[in-house]
Amino acid sequence: MIDFQSVLTAINEAASNEKERGEIADYIPELAKVDVNNFGIHLIDSQQNDYAAGDSNELFSIQSISKVLTLSMALSLIGENVWERVDVEPSGDPFNHLSLLELENGIPRNPLINPGAIVITDILVSKLENPKEDFLTYVRDIAGDNTIDYDETVALSEKKTGFRNFAAANLLKSYGNLNNEVDVVLDFYFHQCSLAMNCAQLTHIFYVFMNHGKCRRNKSYLTLSQVKRINAIMLTCGFYDEAGEFAFEVGLPGKSGVGGGIVALLPNKFCVATWSPGLNAKGNSKLGMLALEKLTTDTELSIF
Ligand code: DON
């Protein structure tokens, strides 16, 4: 039996001694206000035992991690039709690059880069009566936690400065791959990215992808095939142009966000989330990646 608590405590200790903590994302001004010294980690195992260390109960902006949740909702609403509008190949490019989108006629490489996530958001805007409310209800329901909410200040901050996302949405529109108005889709997109959660809440939601599509209350949200697809896309695309490095060092499907969160999982075994707001050059949490590498190395648990 692995003593997860000792492993997490050791990881937190190593993180608190680390001097090189990366750079806080400041292209969304509101995110720049966070203290770089935060570090938290939370793990839930398949028996629903919770283990934690550090600032694991502090709320942070989940940003791109939300793209997995909108994908999940879109898949459960329109199934395989999703893939008519977005591909499933790693891009090898940063999350906000637009060059491939033009080369490939408005079909984004995958649903986790910004243009792909914006297409998924567009699908939800078309399908849901009250997109922002309905998506929040979906997320709260999976988590079994009604306290989860959008951070309006972060959403507004990104709306004012999200020029590349406006460019992406307009490019998609020009190729006929955006059915709703740019402003409406991006308002929802900026809100989904602004969701505030702590490490514990993130693992409680992503438990569903670790547990055959069933949440902690055993309610089913996804088919086995849909869970397979989501985990495969997290493994190959979840860290943008660092997806290979994450698979190489950590060996788990996962997803990062520029708020400094990372969530990763080993199917049937555990789901883990880290938060450290300093990012590396590729926009992924520096200490989060180190922490997860230590976790899978010390426990010898990975998908490989
Ligand atoms: O669209 C953006 O640029 C942000 N709302 C999300 C980017 C992000 O989190 C990329 N992940 N590492």
PDB file of C-alpha atoms and ligand atoms in Angstrom:
ATOM      1  CA  MET A   1       0.000   0.000   0.000  1.00  0.00           C
ATOM      2  CA  ILE A   2       1.412   3.377  -0.994  1.00  0.00           C
ATOM      3  CA  ASP A   3       1.452   6.047   1.705  1.00  0.00           C
ATOM      4  CA  PHE A   4       0.212   8.928  -0.456  1.00  0.00           C
ATOM      5  CA  GLN A   5       0.196  11.363   2.462  1.00  0.00           C
ATOM      6  CA  SER A   6       3.960  10.965   3.067  1.00  0.00           C
ATOM      7  CA  VAL A   7       4.642  11.364  -0.646  1.00  0.00           C
ATOM      8  CA  LEU A   8       2.571  14.575  -0.821  1.00  0.00           C
ATOM      9  CA  THR A   9       4.167  15.988   2.334  1.00  0.00           C
ATOM     10  CA  ALA A  10       7.643  15.378   0.857  1.00  0.00           C
ATOM     11  CA  ILE A  11       6.620  16.987  -2.441  1.00  0.00           C
ATOM     12  CA  ASN A  12       5.305  20.062  -0.612  1.00  0.00           C
ATOM     13  CA  GLU A  13       8.537  20.332   1.361  1.00  0.00           C
ATOM     14  CA  ALA A  14      10.649  20.131  -1.806  1.00  0.00           C
ATOM     15  CA  ALA A  15       8.438  22.776  -3.441  1.00  0.00           C
ATOM     16  CA  SER A  16       8.723  25.198  -0.536  1.00  0.00           C
ATOM     17  CA  ASN A  17      12.546  25.035  -0.779  1.00  0.00           C
ATOM     18  CA  GLU A  18      12.552  25.744  -4.505  1.00  0.00           C
ATOM     19  CA  LYS A  19      13.942  29.183  -5.407  1.00  0.00           C
ATOM     20  CA  GLU A  20      13.268  29.118  -9.173  1.00  0.00           C
ATOM     21  CA  ARG A  21       9.469  29.267  -9.249  1.00  0.00           C
ATOM     22  CA  GLY A  22       8.785  30.469 -12.824  1.00  0.00           C
ATOM     23  CA  GLU A  23       6.891  33.533 -14.000  1.00  0.00           C
ATOM     24  CA  ILE A  24       3.294  34.502 -13.225  1.00  0.00           C
ATOM     25  CA  ALA A  25       1.105  34.968 -16.319  1.00  0.00           C
ATOM     26  CA  ASP A  26       0.484  38.690 -16.722  1.00  0.00           C
ATOM     27  CA  TYR A  27      -1.176  38.915 -20.130  1.00  0.00           C
ATOM     28  CA  ILE A  28      -4.441  38.585 -18.167  1.00  0.00           C
ATOM     29  CA  PRO A  29      -3.763  41.462 -15.715  1.00  0.00           C
ATOM     30  CA  GLU A  30      -5.877  40.014 -12.900  1.00  0.00           C
ATOM     31  CA  LEU A  31      -3.782  36.820 -12.782  1.00  0.00           C
ATOM     32  CA  ALA A  32      -0.610  38.851 -12.143  1.00  0.00           C
ATOM     33  CA  LYS A  33      -1.841  39.682  -8.615  1.00  0.00           C
ATOM     34  CA  VAL A  34      -1.272  36.154  -7.287  1.00  0.00           C
ATOM     35  CA  ASP A  35       1.654  35.356  -4.948  1.00  0.00           C
ATOM     36  CA  VAL A  36       4.269  33.182  -6.687  1.00  0.00           C
ATOM     37  CA  ASN A  37       5.077  31.422  -3.389  1.00  0.00           C
ATOM     38  CA  ASN A  38       1.821  29.455  -3.284  1.00  0.00           C
ATOM     39  CA  PHE A  39       2.028  25.699  -3.700  1.00  0.00           C
ATOM     40  CA  GLY A  40      -0.707  23.147  -3.122  1.00  0.00           C
ATOM     41  CA  ILE A  41      -1.330  19.506  -3.969  1.00  0.00           C
ATOM     42  CA  HIS A  42      -4.358  17.257  -3.470  1.00  0.00           C
ATOM     43  CA  LEU A  43      -4.856  13.608  -4.421  1.00  0.00           C
ATOM     44  CA  ILE A  44      -7.976  11.461  -4.340  1.00  0.00           C
ATOM     45  CA  ASP A  45      -7.624   7.708  -4.767  1.00  0.00           C
ATOM     46  CA  SER A  46     -10.128   5.293  -6.270  1.00  0.00           C
ATOM     47  CA  GLN A  47     -11.533   4.560  -2.782  1.00  0.00           C
ATOM     48  CA  GLN A  48     -12.220   8.295  -2.426  1.00  0.00           C
ATOM     49  CA  ASN A  49      -9.580   8.837   0.237  1.00  0.00           C
ATOM     50  CA  ASP A  50      -8.329  12.436   0.113  1.00  0.00           C
ATOM     51  CA  TYR A  51      -4.710  13.462   0.741  1.00  0.00           C
ATOM     52  CA  ALA A  52      -3.402  17.020   0.694  1.00  0.00           C
ATOM     53  CA  ALA A  53      -0.454  19.292   1.433  1.00  0.00           C
ATOM     54  CA  GLY A  54       0.343  22.997   1.191  1.00  0.00           C
ATOM     55  CA  ASP A  55      -2.136  25.571  -0.157  1.00  0.00           C
ATOM     56  CA  SER A  56      -4.505  22.929  -1.503  1.00  0.00           C
ATOM     57  CA  ASN A  57      -7.626  24.772  -0.322  1.00  0.00           C
ATOM     58  CA  GLU A  58      -6.781  28.145  -1.880  1.00  0.00           C
ATOM     59  CA  LEU A  59      -8.910  29.141  -4.859  1.00  0.00           C
ATOM     60  CA  PHE A  60      -7.179  29.912  -8.153  1.00  0.00           C
ATOM     61  CA  SER A  61      -8.206  30.531 -11.753  1.00  0.00           C
ATOM     62  CA  ILE A  62      -8.447  27.193 -13.567  1.00  0.00           C
ATOM     63  CA  GLN A  63      -8.153  28.826 -17.033  1.00  0.00           C
ATOM     64  CA  SER A  64      -7.459  26.210 -19.753  1.00  0.00           C
ATOM     65  CA  ILE A  65      -8.274  23.307 -17.451  1.00  0.00           C
ATOM     66  CA  SER A  66     -11.894  24.298 -18.119  1.00  0.00           C
ATOM     67  CA  LYS A  67     -11.447  23.211 -21.762  1.00  0.00           C
ATOM     68  CA  VAL A  68     -11.641  19.563 -20.687  1.00  0.00           C
ATOM     69  CA  LEU A  69     -14.953  20.233 -18.947  1.00  0.00           C
ATOM     70  CA  THR A  70     -16.557  22.023 -21.910  1.00  0.00           C
ATOM     71  CA  LEU A  71     -15.321  19.206 -24.175  1.00  0.00           C
ATOM     72  CA  SER A  72     -16.884  16.687 -21.839  1.00  0.00           C
ATOM     73  CA  MET A  73     -20.223  18.517 -21.869  1.00  0.00           C
ATOM     74  CA  ALA A  74     -20.153  18.934 -25.671  1.00  0.00           C
ATOM     75  CA  LEU A  75     -19.414  15.217 -26.127  1.00  0.00           C
ATOM     76  CA  SER A  76     -22.319  14.257 -23.918  1.00  0.00           C
ATOM     77  CA  LEU A  77     -24.614  16.616 -25.879  1.00  0.00           C
ATOM     78  CA  ILE A  78     -23.679  15.921 -29.522  1.00  0.00           C
ATOM     79  CA  GLY A  79     -21.372  12.875 -29.306  1.00  0.00           C
ATOM     80  CA  GLU A  80     -19.029  12.133 -32.201  1.00  0.00           C
ATOM     81  CA  ASN A  81     -20.320  15.112 -34.217  1.00  0.00           C
ATOM     82  CA  VAL A  82     -17.811  17.190 -32.245  1.00  0.00           C
ATOM     83  CA  TRP A  83     -15.033  15.825 -34.473  1.00  0.00           C
ATOM     84  CA  GLU A  84     -16.540  17.321 -37.612  1.00  0.00           C
ATOM     85  CA  ARG A  85     -15.433  20.729 -36.356  1.00  0.00           C
ATOM     86  CA  VAL A  86     -12.206  20.047 -34.454  1.00  0.00           C
ATOM     87  CA  ASP A  87      -9.362  17.554 -34.991  1.00  0.00           C
ATOM     88  CA  VAL A  88      -7.532  15.397 -32.409  1.00  0.00           C
ATOM     89  CA  GLU A  89      -3.866  15.908 -33.304  1.00  0.00           C
ATOM     90  CA  PRO A  90      -1.254  17.566 -31.077  1.00  0.00           C
ATOM     91  CA  SER A  91      -0.338  20.965 -32.486  1.00  0.00           C
ATOM     92  CA  GLY A  92       3.274  21.260 -31.321  1.00  0.00           C
ATOM     93  CA  ASP A  93       2.485  24.967 -30.969  1.00  0.00           C
ATOM     94  CA  PRO A  94       1.704  27.219 -27.999  1.00  0.00           C
ATOM     95  CA  PHE A  95      -1.929  27.348 -26.865  1.00  0.00           C
ATOM     96  CA  ASN A  96      -2.704  30.677 -28.531  1.00  0.00           C
ATOM     97  CA  HIS A  97      -1.078  30.207 -31.960  1.00  0.00           C
ATOM     98  CA  LEU A  98      -3.152  30.909 -35.034  1.00  0.00           C
ATOM     99  CA  SER A  99      -0.923  29.962 -37.976  1.00  0.00           C
ATOM    100  CA  LEU A 100      -2.083  26.317 -38.204  1.00  0.00           C
ATOM    101  CA  LEU A 101      -5.702  27.443 -38.109  1.00  0.00           C
ATOM    102  CA  GLU A 102      -5.244  29.327 -41.358  1.00  0.00           C
ATOM    103  CA  LEU A 103      -3.171  26.582 -42.969  1.00  0.00           C
ATOM    104  CA  GLU A 104      -5.816  24.004 -42.080  1.00  0.00           C
ATOM    105  CA  ASN A 105      -8.852  25.998 -43.215  1.00  0.00           C
ATOM    106  CA  GLY A 106     -10.371  26.845 -39.875  1.00  0.00           C
ATOM    107  CA  ILE A 107     -10.377  23.335 -38.373  1.00  0.00           C
ATOM    108  CA  PRO A 108      -8.417  23.599 -35.092  1.00  0.00           C
ATOM    109  CA  ARG A 109      -5.871  20.848 -34.432  1.00  0.00           C
ATOM    110  CA  ASN A 110      -7.489  19.820 -31.150  1.00  0.00           C
ATOM    111  CA  PRO A 111     -10.061  20.990 -28.568  1.00  0.00           C
ATOM    112  CA  LEU A 112      -7.467  22.047 -25.965  1.00  0.00           C
ATOM    113  CA  ILE A 113      -5.697  24.802 -27.899  1.00  0.00           C
ATOM    114  CA  ASN A 114      -7.574  28.120 -27.766  1.00  0.00           C
ATOM    115  CA  PRO A 115      -9.179  28.003 -31.251  1.00  0.00           C
ATOM    116  CA  GLY A 116     -10.369  24.412 -30.624  1.00  0.00           C
ATOM    117  CA  ALA A 117     -11.786  25.314 -27.225  1.00  0.00           C
ATOM    118  CA  ILE A 118     -13.575  28.302 -28.763  1.00  0.00           C
ATOM    119  CA  VAL A 119     -15.260  25.953 -31.276  1.00  0.00           C
ATOM    120  CA  ILE A 120     -16.369  23.710 -28.386  1.00  0.00           C
ATOM    121  CA  THR A 121     -17.729  26.763 -26.573  1.00  0.00           C
ATOM    122  CA  ASP A 122     -19.635  27.680 -29.751  1.00  0.00           C
ATOM    123  CA  ILE A 123     -21.201  24.185 -29.754  1.00  0.00           C
ATOM    124  CA  LEU A 124     -22.377  24.722 -26.173  1.00  0.00           C
ATOM    125  CA  VAL A 125     -23.765  28.185 -26.975  1.00  0.00           C
ATOM    126  CA  SER A 126     -25.839  26.575 -29.759  1.00  0.00           C
ATOM    127  CA  LYS A 127     -27.054  23.684 -27.608  1.00  0.00           C
ATOM    128  CA  LEU A 128     -27.702  25.231 -24.191  1.00  0.00           C
ATOM    129  CA  GLU A 129     -30.551  27.494 -23.232  1.00  0.00           C
ATOM    130  CA  ASN A 130     -28.474  29.500 -20.719  1.00  0.00           C
ATOM    131  CA  PRO A 131     -24.883  28.514 -21.575  1.00  0.00           C
ATOM    132  CA  LYS A 132     -23.052  30.090 -18.629  1.00  0.00           C
ATOM    133  CA  GLU A 133     -25.603  28.948 -16.043  1.00  0.00           C
ATOM    134  CA  ASP A 134     -26.067  25.477 -17.539  1.00  0.00           C
ATOM    135  CA  PHE A 135     -22.320  24.837 -17.757  1.00  0.00           C
ATOM    136  CA  LEU A 136     -21.827  25.972 -14.166  1.00  0.00           C
ATOM    137  CA  THR A 137     -24.617  23.650 -13.048  1.00  0.00           C
ATOM    138  CA  TYR A 138     -22.931  20.763 -14.926  1.00  0.00           C
ATOM    139  CA  VAL A 139     -19.564  21.444 -13.268  1.00  0.00           C
ATOM    140  CA  ARG A 140     -21.110  21.822  -9.806  1.00  0.00           C
ATOM    141  CA  ASP A 141     -23.074  18.621 -10.282  1.00  0.00           C
ATOM    142  CA  ILE A 142     -20.013  16.533 -11.220  1.00  0.00           C
ATOM    143  CA  ALA A 143     -18.094  18.024  -8.280  1.00  0.00           C
ATOM    144  CA  GLY A 144     -21.036  17.641  -5.883  1.00  0.00           C
ATOM    145  CA  ASP A 145     -20.137  21.175  -4.810  1.00  0.00           C
ATOM    146  CA  ASN A 146     -22.418  24.185  -5.269  1.00  0.00           C
ATOM    147  CA  THR A 147     -19.824  26.681  -4.042  1.00  0.00           C
ATOM    148  CA  ILE A 148     -17.881  26.577  -7.342  1.00  0.00           C
ATOM    149  CA  ASP A 149     -18.315  29.815  -9.290  1.00  0.00           C
ATOM    150  CA  TYR A 150     -16.987  32.088 -12.015  1.00  0.00           C
ATOM    151  CA  ASP A 151     -14.670  34.942 -11.034  1.00  0.00           C
ATOM    152  CA  GLU A 152     -16.238  37.929 -12.783  1.00  0.00           C
ATOM    153  CA  THR A 153     -13.159  40.106 -12.224  1.00  0.00           C
ATOM    154  CA  VAL A 154     -10.906  37.603 -14.005  1.00  0.00           C
ATOM    155  CA  ALA A 155     -13.437  37.148 -16.828  1.00  0.00           C
ATOM    156  CA  LEU A 156     -13.643  40.909 -17.364  1.00  0.00           C
ATOM    157  CA  SER A 157      -9.867  41.285 -17.156  1.00  0.00           C
ATOM    158  CA  GLU A 158      -9.435  38.748 -19.972  1.00  0.00           C
ATOM    159  CA  LYS A 159     -12.273  40.248 -22.016  1.00  0.00           C
ATOM    160  CA  LYS A 160     -10.397  43.560 -22.042  1.00  0.00           C
ATOM    161  CA  THR A 161      -7.080  42.048 -23.113  1.00  0.00           C
ATOM    162  CA  GLY A 162      -7.998  38.857 -25.023  1.00  0.00           C
ATOM    163  CA  PHE A 163      -7.007  40.206 -28.424  1.00  0.00           C
ATOM    164  CA  ARG A 164      -5.605  36.898 -29.703  1.00  0.00           C
ATOM    165  CA  ASN A 165      -8.807  35.094 -28.769  1.00  0.00           C
ATOM    166  CA  PHE A 166     -10.835  37.715 -30.648  1.00  0.00           C
ATOM    167  CA  ALA A 167      -8.510  37.108 -33.608  1.00  0.00           C
ATOM    168  CA  ALA A 168      -8.993  33.326 -33.315  1.00  0.00           C
ATOM    169  CA  ALA A 169     -12.773  33.610 -33.096  1.00  0.00           C
ATOM    170  CA  ASN A 170     -12.916  35.956 -36.084  1.00  0.00           C
ATOM    171  CA  LEU A 171     -10.695  33.621 -38.117  1.00  0.00           C
ATOM    172  CA  LEU A 172     -12.965  30.689 -37.209  1.00  0.00           C
ATOM    173  CA  LYS A 173     -15.973  32.768 -38.231  1.00  0.00           C
ATOM    174  CA  SER A 174     -14.378  33.584 -41.583  1.00  0.00           C
ATOM    175  CA  TYR A 175     -13.995  29.842 -42.259  1.00  0.00           C
ATOM    176  CA  GLY A 176     -17.603  29.143 -41.270  1.00  0.00           C
ATOM    177  CA  ASN A 177     -16.561  27.243 -38.130  1.00  0.00           C
ATOM    178  CA  LEU A 178     -18.272  29.540 -35.619  1.00  0.00           C
ATOM    179  CA  ASN A 179     -22.068  29.577 -35.694  1.00  0.00           C
ATOM    180  CA  ASN A 180     -22.759  32.203 -33.026  1.00  0.00           C
ATOM    181  CA  GLU A 181     -21.636  35.792 -32.622  1.00  0.00           C
ATOM    182  CA  VAL A 182     -17.959  36.275 -31.698  1.00  0.00           C
ATOM    183  CA  ASP A 183     -18.813  38.413 -28.644  1.00  0.00           C
ATOM    184  CA  VAL A 184     -21.326  35.895 -27.295  1.00  0.00           C
ATOM    185  CA  VAL A 185     -18.987  32.913 -27.692  1.00  0.00           C
ATOM    186  CA  LEU A 186     -16.012  34.738 -26.167  1.00  0.00           C
ATOM    187  CA  ASP A 187     -18.055  36.020 -23.229  1.00  0.00           C
ATOM    188  CA  PHE A 188     -18.809  32.393 -22.354  1.00  0.00           C
ATOM    189  CA  TYR A 189     -15.210  31.314 -23.090  1.00  0.00           C
ATOM    190  CA  PHE A 190     -13.749  34.001 -20.773  1.00  0.00           C
ATOM    191  CA  HIS A 191     -16.190  32.920 -18.059  1.00  0.00           C
ATOM    192  CA  GLN A 192     -15.369  29.212 -18.315  1.00  0.00           C
ATOM    193  CA  CYS A 193     -11.668  30.104 -18.030  1.00  0.00           C
ATOM    194  CA  SER A 194     -12.381  32.275 -14.967  1.00  0.00           C
ATOM    195  CA  LEU A 195     -13.808  29.395 -12.916  1.00  0.00           C
ATOM    196  CA  ALA A 196     -12.184  29.538  -9.486  1.00  0.00           C
ATOM    197  CA  MET A 197     -11.360  26.248  -7.784  1.00  0.00           C
ATOM    198  CA  ASN A 198      -8.892  24.768  -5.347  1.00  0.00           C
ATOM    199  CA  CYS A 199      -6.844  21.613  -5.822  1.00  0.00           C
ATOM    200  CA  ALA A 200      -9.356  19.502  -3.888  1.00  0.00           C
ATOM    201  CA  GLN A 201     -12.302  20.616  -6.034  1.00  0.00           C
ATOM    202  CA  LEU A 202     -10.345  19.960  -9.241  1.00  0.00           C
ATOM    203  CA  THR A 203      -9.588  16.378  -8.256  1.00  0.00           C
ATOM    204  CA  HIS A 204     -13.200  15.855  -7.191  1.00  0.00           C
ATOM    205  CA  ILE A 205     -14.343  16.811 -10.701  1.00  0.00           C
ATOM    206  CA  PHE A 206     -11.635  15.034 -12.695  1.00  0.00           C
ATOM    207  CA  TYR A 207     -12.362  11.901 -10.643  1.00  0.00           C
ATOM    208  CA  VAL A 208     -15.057  11.322 -13.301  1.00  0.00           C
ATOM    209  CA  PHE A 209     -12.351  10.827 -15.992  1.00  0.00           C
ATOM    210  CA  MET A 210     -10.440   8.484 -13.683  1.00  0.00           C
ATOM    211  CA  ASN A 211     -13.553   6.474 -12.827  1.00  0.00           C
ATOM    212  CA  HIS A 212     -15.088   5.326 -16.156  1.00  0.00           C
ATOM    213  CA  GLY A 213     -17.225   8.458 -16.510  1.00  0.00           C
ATOM    214  CA  LYS A 214     -18.834   8.167 -13.061  1.00  0.00           C
ATOM    215  CA  CYS A 215     -18.565  10.873 -10.412  1.00  0.00           C
ATOM    216  CA  ARG A 216     -17.958  10.307  -6.691  1.00  0.00           C
ATOM    217  CA  ARG A 217     -21.706   9.727  -6.181  1.00  0.00           C
ATOM    218  CA  ASN A 218     -21.566   7.052  -8.911  1.00  0.00           C
ATOM    219  CA  LYS A 219     -23.684   9.087 -11.336  1.00  0.00           C
ATOM    220  CA  SER A 220     -22.656   8.473 -14.939  1.00  0.00           C
ATOM    221  CA  TYR A 221     -21.779  11.426 -17.207  1.00  0.00           C
ATOM    222  CA  LEU A 222     -19.854   9.850 -20.083  1.00  0.00           C
ATOM    223  CA  THR A 223     -19.566   6.560 -21.949  1.00  0.00           C
ATOM    224  CA  LEU A 224     -16.367   4.520 -21.648  1.00  0.00           C
ATOM    225  CA  SER A 225     -15.494   5.473 -25.196  1.00  0.00           C
ATOM    226  CA  GLN A 226     -15.909   9.190 -24.436  1.00  0.00           C
ATOM    227  CA  VAL A 227     -13.680   8.872 -21.357  1.00  0.00           C
ATOM    228  CA  LYS A 228     -11.064   7.118 -23.492  1.00  0.00           C
ATOM    229  CA  ARG A 229     -11.140   9.963 -26.001  1.00  0.00           C
ATOM    230  CA  ILE A 230     -10.893  12.695 -23.351  1.00  0.00           C
ATOM    231  CA  ASN A 231      -7.957  11.032 -21.591  1.00  0.00           C
ATOM    232  CA  ALA A 232      -6.177  10.409 -24.921  1.00  0.00           C
ATOM    233  CA  ILE A 233      -6.558  14.078 -25.864  1.00  0.00           C
ATOM    234  CA  MET A 234      -5.290  15.198 -22.449  1.00  0.00           C
ATOM    235  CA  LEU A 235      -2.212  12.982 -22.858  1.00  0.00           C
ATOM    236  CA  THR A 236      -1.385  14.115 -26.395  1.00  0.00           C
ATOM    237  CA  CYS A 237      -2.540  17.756 -26.282  1.00  0.00           C
ATOM    238  CA  GLY A 238      -3.012  18.798 -22.640  1.00  0.00           C
ATOM    239  CA  PHE A 239       0.299  20.656 -22.372  1.00  0.00           C
ATOM    240  CA  TYR A 240       0.527  22.167 -25.858  1.00  0.00           C
ATOM    241  CA  ASP A 241       4.122  22.209 -27.142  1.00  0.00           C
ATOM    242  CA  GLU A 242       5.191  20.534 -23.897  1.00  0.00           C
ATOM    243  CA  ALA A 243       2.830  17.531 -24.157  1.00  0.00           C
ATOM    244  CA  GLY A 244       5.718  15.216 -25.085  1.00  0.00           C
ATOM    245  CA  GLU A 245       7.786  16.441 -22.145  1.00  0.00           C
ATOM    246  CA  PHE A 246       4.887  15.945 -19.707  1.00  0.00           C
ATOM    247  CA  ALA A 247       4.276  12.389 -20.965  1.00  0.00           C
ATOM    248  CA  PHE A 248       8.030  11.739 -20.744  1.00  0.00           C
ATOM    249  CA  GLU A 249       8.488  13.145 -17.225  1.00  0.00           C
ATOM    250  CA  VAL A 250       5.130  12.423 -15.596  1.00  0.00           C
ATOM    251  CA  GLY A 251       3.443   9.770 -17.728  1.00  0.00           C
ATOM    252  CA  LEU A 252      -0.189  10.679 -17.029  1.00  0.00           C
ATOM    253  CA  PRO A 253      -3.016  12.311 -18.986  1.00  0.00           C
ATOM    254  CA  GLY A 254      -3.497  15.813 -17.614  1.00  0.00           C
ATOM    255  CA  LYS A 255      -4.282  19.444 -18.271  1.00  0.00           C
ATOM    256  CA  SER A 256      -2.648  22.715 -17.304  1.00  0.00           C
ATOM    257  CA  GLY A 257      -3.900  26.283 -17.049  1.00  0.00           C
ATOM    258  CA  VAL A 258      -2.078  29.624 -17.015  1.00  0.00           C
ATOM    259  CA  GLY A 259      -3.427  30.209 -13.494  1.00  0.00           C
ATOM    260  CA  GLY A 260      -0.771  27.639 -12.482  1.00  0.00           C
ATOM    261  CA  GLY A 261      -3.020  24.642 -11.955  1.00  0.00           C
ATOM    262  CA  ILE A 262      -2.383  21.139 -13.289  1.00  0.00           C
ATOM    263  CA  VAL A 263      -4.702  18.177 -12.922  1.00  0.00           C
ATOM    264  CA  ALA A 264      -3.638  14.660 -13.915  1.00  0.00           C
ATOM    265  CA  LEU A 265      -4.947  11.162 -13.394  1.00  0.00           C
ATOM    266  CA  LEU A 266      -4.121   7.481 -13.494  1.00  0.00           C
ATOM    267  CA  PRO A 267      -7.269   5.615 -14.628  1.00  0.00           C
ATOM    268  CA  ASN A 268      -8.758   3.451 -11.838  1.00  0.00           C
ATOM    269  CA  LYS A 269      -6.097   4.591  -9.350  1.00  0.00           C
ATOM    270  CA  PHE A 270      -5.957   8.294  -8.505  1.00  0.00           C
ATOM    271  CA  CYS A 271      -6.546  11.859  -9.587  1.00  0.00           C
ATOM    272  CA  VAL A 272      -4.139  14.602  -8.484  1.00  0.00           C
ATOM    273  CA  ALA A 273      -4.092  18.399  -8.772  1.00  0.00           C
ATOM    274  CA  THR A 274      -1.259  20.831  -8.113  1.00  0.00           C
ATOM    275  CA  TRP A 275      -1.213  24.599  -7.967  1.00  0.00           C
ATOM    276  CA  SER A 276       1.853  26.798  -8.223  1.00  0.00           C
ATOM    277  CA  PRO A 277       1.288  30.006 -10.192  1.00  0.00           C
ATOM    278  CA  GLY A 278       4.827  30.430 -11.587  1.00  0.00           C
ATOM    279  CA  LEU A 279       4.941  29.158 -15.175  1.00  0.00           C
ATOM    280  CA  ASN A 280       7.785  27.800 -17.297  1.00  0.00           C
ATOM    281  CA  ALA A 281       8.587  29.092 -20.792  1.00  0.00           C
ATOM    282  CA  LYS A 282       5.831  26.919 -22.308  1.00  0.00           C
ATOM    283  CA  GLY A 283       3.127  28.346 -20.033  1.00  0.00           C
ATOM    284  CA  ASN A 284       2.796  25.322 -17.745  1.00  0.00           C
ATOM    285  CA  SER A 285       3.282  25.445 -13.955  1.00  0.00           C
ATOM    286  CA  LYS A 286       6.992  24.987 -13.237  1.00  0.00           C
ATOM    287  CA  LEU A 287       6.719  23.462  -9.768  1.00  0.00           C
ATOM    288  CA  GLY A 288       3.544  21.593 -10.681  1.00  0.00           C
ATOM    289  CA  MET A 289       5.404  19.650 -13.338  1.00  0.00           C
ATOM    290  CA  LEU A 290       8.304  18.934 -10.963  1.00  0.00           C
ATOM    291  CA  ALA A 291       5.845  17.806  -8.273  1.00  0.00           C
ATOM    292  CA  LEU A 292       4.032  15.399 -10.565  1.00  0.00           C
ATOM    293  CA  GLU A 293       7.288  13.998 -11.898  1.00  0.00           C
ATOM    294  CA  LYS A 294       8.314  13.289  -8.299  1.00  0.00           C
ATOM    295  CA  LEU A 295       4.905  11.738  -7.551  1.00  0.00           C
ATOM    296  CA  THR A 296       4.993   9.249 -10.424  1.00  0.00           C
ATOM    297  CA  THR A 297       8.700   8.514  -9.943  1.00  0.00           C
ATOM    298  CA  ASP A 298       8.509   7.961  -6.176  1.00  0.00           C
ATOM    299  CA  THR A 299       5.306   5.873  -6.331  1.00  0.00           C
ATOM    300  CA  GLU A 300       6.249   4.115  -9.600  1.00  0.00           C
ATOM    301  CA  LEU A 301       2.667   4.755 -10.737  1.00  0.00           C
ATOM    302  CA  SER A 302       2.043   6.005 -14.283  1.00  0.00           C
ATOM    303  CA  ILE A 303       0.156   4.786 -17.344  1.00  0.00           C
ATOM    304  CA  PHE A 304       3.437   3.367 -18.624  1.00  0.00           C
TER     305      PHE A 304
HETATM  306  O1  DON B   1      -7.441  31.984 -23.545  1.00  0.00           O
HETATM  307  C1  DON B   1      -6.486  32.158 -22.779  1.00  0.00           C
HETATM  308  O2  DON B   1      -5.416  32.623 -23.182  1.00  0.00           O
HETATM  309  C2  DON B   1      -6.649  31.801 -21.322  1.00  0.00           C
HETATM  310  N1  DON B   1      -7.992  32.092 -20.890  1.00  0.00           N
HETATM  311  C3  DON B   1      -6.362  30.335 -21.066  1.00  0.00           C
HETATM  312  C4  DON B   1      -4.982  29.915 -21.510  1.00  0.00           C
HETATM  313  C5  DON B   1      -4.418  28.778 -20.743  1.00  0.00           C
HETATM  314  O3  DON B   1      -4.734  28.555 -19.605  1.00  0.00           O
HETATM  315  C6  DON B   1      -3.356  27.998 -21.423  1.00  0.00           C
HETATM  316  N2  DON B   1      -2.850  26.939 -20.573  1.00  0.00           N
HETATM  317  N3  DON B   1      -1.817  26.686 -20.126  1.00  0.00           N
END
